[in-house]
mmCIF file of C-alpha atoms in Angstrom:
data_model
loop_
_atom_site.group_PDB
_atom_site.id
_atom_site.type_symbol
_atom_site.label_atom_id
_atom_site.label_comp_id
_atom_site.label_asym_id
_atom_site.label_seq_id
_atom_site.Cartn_x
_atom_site.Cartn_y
_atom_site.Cartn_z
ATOM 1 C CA UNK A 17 0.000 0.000 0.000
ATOM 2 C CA UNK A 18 2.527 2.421 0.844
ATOM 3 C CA UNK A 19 4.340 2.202 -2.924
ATOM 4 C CA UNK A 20 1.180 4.284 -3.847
ATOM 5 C CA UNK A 21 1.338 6.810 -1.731
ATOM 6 C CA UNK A 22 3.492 9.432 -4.413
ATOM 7 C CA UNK A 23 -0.033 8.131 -6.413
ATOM 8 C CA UNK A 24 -2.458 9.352 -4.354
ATOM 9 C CA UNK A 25 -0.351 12.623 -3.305
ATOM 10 C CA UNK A 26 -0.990 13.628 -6.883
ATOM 11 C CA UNK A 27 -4.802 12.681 -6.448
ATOM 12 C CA UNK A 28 -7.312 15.688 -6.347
ATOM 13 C CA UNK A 29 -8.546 14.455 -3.180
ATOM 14 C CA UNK A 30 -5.436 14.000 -1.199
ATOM 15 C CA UNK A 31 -4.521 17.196 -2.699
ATOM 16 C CA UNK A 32 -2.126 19.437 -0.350
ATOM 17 C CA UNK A 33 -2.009 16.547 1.930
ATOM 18 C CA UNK A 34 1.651 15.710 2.859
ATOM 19 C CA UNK A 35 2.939 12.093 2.303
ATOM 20 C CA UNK A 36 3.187 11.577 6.488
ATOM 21 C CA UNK A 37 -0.392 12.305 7.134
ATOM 22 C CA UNK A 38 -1.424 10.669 3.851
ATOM 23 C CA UNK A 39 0.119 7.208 5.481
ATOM 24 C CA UNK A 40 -1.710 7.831 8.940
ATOM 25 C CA UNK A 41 -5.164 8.017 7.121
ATOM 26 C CA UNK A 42 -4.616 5.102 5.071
ATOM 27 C CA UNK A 43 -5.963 2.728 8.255
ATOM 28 C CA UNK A 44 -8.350 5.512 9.616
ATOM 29 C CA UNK A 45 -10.307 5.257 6.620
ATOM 30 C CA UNK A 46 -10.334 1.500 6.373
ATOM 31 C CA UNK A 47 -8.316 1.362 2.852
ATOM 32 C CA UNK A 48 -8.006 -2.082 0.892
ATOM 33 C CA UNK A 49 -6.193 -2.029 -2.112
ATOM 34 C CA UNK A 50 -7.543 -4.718 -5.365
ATOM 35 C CA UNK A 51 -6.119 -6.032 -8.293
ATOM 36 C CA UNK A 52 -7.175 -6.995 -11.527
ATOM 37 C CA UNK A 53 -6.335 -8.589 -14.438
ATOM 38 C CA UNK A 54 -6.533 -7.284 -17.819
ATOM 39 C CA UNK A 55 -10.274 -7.728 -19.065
ATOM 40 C CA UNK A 56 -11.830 -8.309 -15.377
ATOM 41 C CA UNK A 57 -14.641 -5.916 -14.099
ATOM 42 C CA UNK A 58 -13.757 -3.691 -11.634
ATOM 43 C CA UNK A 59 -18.165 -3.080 -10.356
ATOM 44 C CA UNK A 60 -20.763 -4.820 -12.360
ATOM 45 C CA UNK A 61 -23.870 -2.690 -13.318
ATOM 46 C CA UNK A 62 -26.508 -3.481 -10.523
ATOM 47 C CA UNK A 63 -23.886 -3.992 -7.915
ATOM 48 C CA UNK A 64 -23.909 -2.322 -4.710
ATOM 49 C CA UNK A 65 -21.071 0.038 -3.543
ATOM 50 C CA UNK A 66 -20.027 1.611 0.161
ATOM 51 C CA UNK A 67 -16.266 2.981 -0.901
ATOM 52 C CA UNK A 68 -14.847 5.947 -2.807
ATOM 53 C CA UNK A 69 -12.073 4.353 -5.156
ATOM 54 C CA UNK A 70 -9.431 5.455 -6.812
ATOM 55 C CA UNK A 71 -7.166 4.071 -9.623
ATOM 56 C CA UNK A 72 -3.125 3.876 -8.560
ATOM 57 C CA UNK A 73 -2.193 1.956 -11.749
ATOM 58 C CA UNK A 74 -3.608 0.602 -14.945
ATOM 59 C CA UNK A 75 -6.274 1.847 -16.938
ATOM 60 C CA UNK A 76 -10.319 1.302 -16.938
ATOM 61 C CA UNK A 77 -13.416 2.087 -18.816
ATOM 62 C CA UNK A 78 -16.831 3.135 -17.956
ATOM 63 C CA UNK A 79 -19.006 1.260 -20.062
ATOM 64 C CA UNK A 80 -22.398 -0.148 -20.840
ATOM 65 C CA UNK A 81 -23.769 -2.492 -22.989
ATOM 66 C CA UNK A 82 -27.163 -2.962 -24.110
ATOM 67 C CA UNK A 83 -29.725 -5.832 -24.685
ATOM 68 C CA UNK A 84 -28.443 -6.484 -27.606
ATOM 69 C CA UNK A 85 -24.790 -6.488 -26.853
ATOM 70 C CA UNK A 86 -24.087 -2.969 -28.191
ATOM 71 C CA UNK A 87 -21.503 -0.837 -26.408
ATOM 72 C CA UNK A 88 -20.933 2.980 -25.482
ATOM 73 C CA UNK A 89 -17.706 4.018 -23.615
ATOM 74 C CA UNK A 90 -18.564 6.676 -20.698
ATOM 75 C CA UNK A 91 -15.329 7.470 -20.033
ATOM 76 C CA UNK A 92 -11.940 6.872 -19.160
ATOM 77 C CA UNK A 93 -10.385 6.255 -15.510
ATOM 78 C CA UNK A 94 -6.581 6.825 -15.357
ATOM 79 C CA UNK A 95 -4.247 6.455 -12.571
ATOM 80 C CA UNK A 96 -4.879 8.959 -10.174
ATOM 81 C CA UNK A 97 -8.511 9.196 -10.563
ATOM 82 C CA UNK A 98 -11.217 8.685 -8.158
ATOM 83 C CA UNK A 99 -14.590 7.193 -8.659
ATOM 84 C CA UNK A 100 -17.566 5.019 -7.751
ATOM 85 C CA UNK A 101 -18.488 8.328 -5.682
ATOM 86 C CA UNK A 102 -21.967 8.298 -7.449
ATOM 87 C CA UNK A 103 -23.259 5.014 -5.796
ATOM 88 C CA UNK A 104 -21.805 5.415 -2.181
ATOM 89 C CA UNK A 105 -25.084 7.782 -1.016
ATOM 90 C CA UNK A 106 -27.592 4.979 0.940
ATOM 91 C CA UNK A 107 -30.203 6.161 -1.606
ATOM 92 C CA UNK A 108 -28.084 5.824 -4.459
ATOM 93 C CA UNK A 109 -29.473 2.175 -5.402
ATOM 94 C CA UNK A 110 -27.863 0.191 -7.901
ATOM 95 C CA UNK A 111 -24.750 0.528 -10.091
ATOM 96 C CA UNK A 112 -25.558 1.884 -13.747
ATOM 97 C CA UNK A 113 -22.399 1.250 -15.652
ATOM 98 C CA UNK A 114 -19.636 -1.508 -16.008
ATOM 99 C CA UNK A 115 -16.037 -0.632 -15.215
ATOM 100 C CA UNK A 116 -13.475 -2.759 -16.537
ATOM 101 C CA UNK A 117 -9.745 -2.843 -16.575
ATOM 102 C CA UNK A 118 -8.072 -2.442 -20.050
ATOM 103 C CA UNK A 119 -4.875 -3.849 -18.385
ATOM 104 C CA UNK A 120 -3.825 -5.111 -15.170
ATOM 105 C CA UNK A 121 -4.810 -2.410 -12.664
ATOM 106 C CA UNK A 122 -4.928 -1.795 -9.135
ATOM 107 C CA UNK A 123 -7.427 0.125 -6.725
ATOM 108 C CA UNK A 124 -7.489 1.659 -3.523
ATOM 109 C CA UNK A 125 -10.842 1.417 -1.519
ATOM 110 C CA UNK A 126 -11.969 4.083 0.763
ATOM 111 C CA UNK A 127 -14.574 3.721 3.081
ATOM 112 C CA UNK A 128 -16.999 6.464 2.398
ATOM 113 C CA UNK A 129 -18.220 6.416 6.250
ATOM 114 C CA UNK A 130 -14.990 6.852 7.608
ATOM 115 C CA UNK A 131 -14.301 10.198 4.975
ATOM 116 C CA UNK A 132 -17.269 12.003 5.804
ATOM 117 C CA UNK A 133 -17.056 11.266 9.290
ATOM 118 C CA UNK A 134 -14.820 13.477 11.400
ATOM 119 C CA UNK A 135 -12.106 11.094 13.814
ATOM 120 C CA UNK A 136 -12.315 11.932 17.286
ATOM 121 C CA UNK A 137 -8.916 13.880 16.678
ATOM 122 C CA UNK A 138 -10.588 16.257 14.120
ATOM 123 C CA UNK A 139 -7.242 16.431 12.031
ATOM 124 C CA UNK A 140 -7.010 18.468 9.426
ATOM 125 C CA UNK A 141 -5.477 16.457 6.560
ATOM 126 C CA UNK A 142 -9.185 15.021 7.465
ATOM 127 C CA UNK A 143 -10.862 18.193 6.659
ATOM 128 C CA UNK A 144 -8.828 18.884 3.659
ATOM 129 C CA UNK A 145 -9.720 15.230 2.447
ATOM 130 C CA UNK A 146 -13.867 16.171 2.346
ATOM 131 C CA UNK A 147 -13.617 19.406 0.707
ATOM 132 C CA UNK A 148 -11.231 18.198 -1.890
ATOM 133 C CA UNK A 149 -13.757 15.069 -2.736
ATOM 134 C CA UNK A 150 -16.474 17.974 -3.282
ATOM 135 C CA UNK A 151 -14.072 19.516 -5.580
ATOM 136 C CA UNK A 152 -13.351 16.850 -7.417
ATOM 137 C CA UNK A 153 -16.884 15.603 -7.652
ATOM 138 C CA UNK A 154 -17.532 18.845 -9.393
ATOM 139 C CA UNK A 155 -14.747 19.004 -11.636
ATOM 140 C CA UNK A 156 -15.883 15.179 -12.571
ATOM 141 C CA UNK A 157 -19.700 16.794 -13.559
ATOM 142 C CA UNK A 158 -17.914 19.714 -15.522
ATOM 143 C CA UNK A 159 -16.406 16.749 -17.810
ATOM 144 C CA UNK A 160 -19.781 15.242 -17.959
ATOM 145 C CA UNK A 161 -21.003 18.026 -19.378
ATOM 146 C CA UNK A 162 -18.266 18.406 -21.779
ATOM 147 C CA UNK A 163 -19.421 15.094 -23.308
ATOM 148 C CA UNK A 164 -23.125 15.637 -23.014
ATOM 149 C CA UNK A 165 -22.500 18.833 -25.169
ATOM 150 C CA UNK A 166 -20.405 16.300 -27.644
ATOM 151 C CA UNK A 167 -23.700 13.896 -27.780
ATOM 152 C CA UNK A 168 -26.064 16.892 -28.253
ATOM 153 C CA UNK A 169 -24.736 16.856 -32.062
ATOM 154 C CA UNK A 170 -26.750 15.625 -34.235
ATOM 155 C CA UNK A 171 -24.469 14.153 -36.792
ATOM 156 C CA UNK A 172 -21.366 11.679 -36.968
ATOM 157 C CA UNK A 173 -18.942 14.699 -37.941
ATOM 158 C CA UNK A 174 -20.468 17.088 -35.538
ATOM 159 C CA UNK A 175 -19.683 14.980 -32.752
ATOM 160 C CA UNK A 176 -16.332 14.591 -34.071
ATOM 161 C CA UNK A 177 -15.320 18.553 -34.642
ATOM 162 C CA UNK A 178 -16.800 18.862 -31.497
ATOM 163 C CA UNK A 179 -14.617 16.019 -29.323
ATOM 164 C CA UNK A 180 -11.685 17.091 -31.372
ATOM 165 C CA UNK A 181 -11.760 20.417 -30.544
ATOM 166 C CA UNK A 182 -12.155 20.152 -27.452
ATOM 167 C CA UNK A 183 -9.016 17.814 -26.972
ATOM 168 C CA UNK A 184 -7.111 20.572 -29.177
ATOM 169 C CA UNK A 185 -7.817 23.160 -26.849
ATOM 170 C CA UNK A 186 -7.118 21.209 -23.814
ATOM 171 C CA UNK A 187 -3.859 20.202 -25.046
ATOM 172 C CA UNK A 188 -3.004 23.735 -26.347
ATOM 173 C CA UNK A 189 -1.924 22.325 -29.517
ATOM 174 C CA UNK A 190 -3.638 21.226 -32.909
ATOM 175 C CA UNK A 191 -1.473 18.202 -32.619
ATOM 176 C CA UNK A 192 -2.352 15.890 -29.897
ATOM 177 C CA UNK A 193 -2.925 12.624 -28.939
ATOM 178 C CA UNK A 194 -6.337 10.850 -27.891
ATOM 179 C CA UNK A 195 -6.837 8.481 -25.224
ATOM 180 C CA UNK A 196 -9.127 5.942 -27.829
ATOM 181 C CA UNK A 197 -8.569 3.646 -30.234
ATOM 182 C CA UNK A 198 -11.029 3.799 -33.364
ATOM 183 C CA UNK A 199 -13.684 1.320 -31.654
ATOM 184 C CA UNK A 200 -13.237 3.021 -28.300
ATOM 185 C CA UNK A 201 -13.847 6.411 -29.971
ATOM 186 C CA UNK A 202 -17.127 5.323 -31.810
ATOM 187 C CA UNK A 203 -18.328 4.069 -28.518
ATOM 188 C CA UNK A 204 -17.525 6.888 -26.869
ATOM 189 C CA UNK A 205 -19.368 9.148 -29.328
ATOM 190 C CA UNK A 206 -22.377 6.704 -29.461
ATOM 191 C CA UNK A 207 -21.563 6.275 -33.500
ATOM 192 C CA UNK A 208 -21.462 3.269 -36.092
ATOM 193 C CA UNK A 209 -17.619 2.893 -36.411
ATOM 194 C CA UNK A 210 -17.540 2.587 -39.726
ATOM 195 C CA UNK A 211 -19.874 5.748 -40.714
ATOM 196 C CA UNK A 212 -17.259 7.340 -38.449
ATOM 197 C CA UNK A 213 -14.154 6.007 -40.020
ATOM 198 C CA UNK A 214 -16.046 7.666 -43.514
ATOM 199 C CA UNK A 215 -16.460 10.848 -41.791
ATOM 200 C CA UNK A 216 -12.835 10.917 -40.716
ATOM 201 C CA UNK A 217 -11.693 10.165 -44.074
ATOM 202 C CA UNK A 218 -13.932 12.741 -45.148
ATOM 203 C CA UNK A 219 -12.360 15.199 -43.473
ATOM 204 C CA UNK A 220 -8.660 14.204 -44.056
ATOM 205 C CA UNK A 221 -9.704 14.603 -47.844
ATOM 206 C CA UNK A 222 -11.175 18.010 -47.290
ATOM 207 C CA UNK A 223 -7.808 19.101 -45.244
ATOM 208 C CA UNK A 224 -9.655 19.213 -42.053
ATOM 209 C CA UNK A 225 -7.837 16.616 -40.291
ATOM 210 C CA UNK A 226 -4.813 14.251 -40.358
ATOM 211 C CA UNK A 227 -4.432 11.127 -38.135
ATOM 212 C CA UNK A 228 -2.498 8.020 -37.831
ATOM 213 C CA UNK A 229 -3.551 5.757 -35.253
ATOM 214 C CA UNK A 230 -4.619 7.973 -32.210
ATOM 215 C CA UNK A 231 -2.706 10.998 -33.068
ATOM 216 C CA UNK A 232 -4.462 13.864 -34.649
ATOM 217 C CA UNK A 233 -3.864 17.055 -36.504
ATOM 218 C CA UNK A 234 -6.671 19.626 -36.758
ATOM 219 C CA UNK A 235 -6.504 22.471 -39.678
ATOM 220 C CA UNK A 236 -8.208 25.600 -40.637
ATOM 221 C CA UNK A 237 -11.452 26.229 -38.631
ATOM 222 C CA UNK A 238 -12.026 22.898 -36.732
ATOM 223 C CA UNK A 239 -11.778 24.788 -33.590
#
């Protein structure tokens, strides 16, 4: 447990917490740290969950799959990154989504009761710990509705201008790298991958766009 601690110090919620005080806290909040294998689910949709989590190495997706075996990619979780925060409230009922590792991965587990209740000592690395969850829960919904606002487009190269420029201007650079494969992206977007891989093409042929693999380079007014 204590190899991730430089992790979590770079964590929004342990933020301006010092590695010494991070260490005490790891048993006053009842942590247990998981691994998984490349492929396994990290929570099942329908599950039950009573811990804040956070990713110290690996990589997962948010996903969900219909009836009919179709898939959409929510979102990414990379080291570093908390979640299952949605699910911990006693209200919250079941899980919605799938998360599953895309390579071996490891989690901490935090035991929501123990973070938003105070220890006798009041310390205040504790403090600091609740108020940076709330900020990262709302810097999580400010992402959410970065991708809402990509789904609100109504076509295949909409969505894409509008993902892509977003990801330019986050990277400050009309070169950049994306986090997705071609499938992965189509999922993400909630498009047919092929009528996607057109549209891309598309694009490259009008000079809007070059790519190879999952690097991109945007041109003219794409953002």
């Amino acid at each position: 447990m204590k190899k991730y601690i430089p992790v979590l110090r770079k964590t929004r919620i342990f933020f301006g917490i010092e590695q010494n005080e991070i260490e005490s806290m790891l048993s006053c909040l009842n942590t247990r740290l998981s691994n998984y294998k490349k492929g396994e689910y990290v929570l099942r949709q329908g599950g039950h969950l009573d811990d804040i989590l956070v990713l110290v190495e690996g990589k997962l997706h948010i996903q969900k799959d219909d009836y009919w075996g179709n898939r959409s990619i929510l979102g990414q979780i990379t080291p570093g990154e908390m979640f299952g925060e949605a699910y911990v409230s006693p209200m919250s009922g079941g899980i919605f989504n799938d998360v599953v590792a895309l390579e071996d991965s490891t989690v901490i587990m935090f035991d929501i009761k123990r973070i938003i209740t105070t220890c006798p000592s009041a310390c205040r690395f504790h403090s600091m710990v609740v108020q940076n969850m709330f900020f990262a829960i709302s810097e999580k919904n400010r992402r959410l509705v970065q991708k809402l606002g990509h789904m609100s487009m109504r076509s295949t190269r909409e969505k894409l201008i509008s993902y892509l420029s977003e990801q330019a201007k986050n990277n400050g650079s009309s070169s950049f790298d994306i986090p997705f494969n071609r499938q992965q992206l189509a999922d993400f977007l909630s498009v047919d991958r092929s009528a996607m891989s057109n549209e891309l093409c598309k694009m490259r042929d009008e000079g809007l766009v070059k790519f190879k693999k999952n690097h991109f380079e945007l041109f003219a007014n794409t953002y």
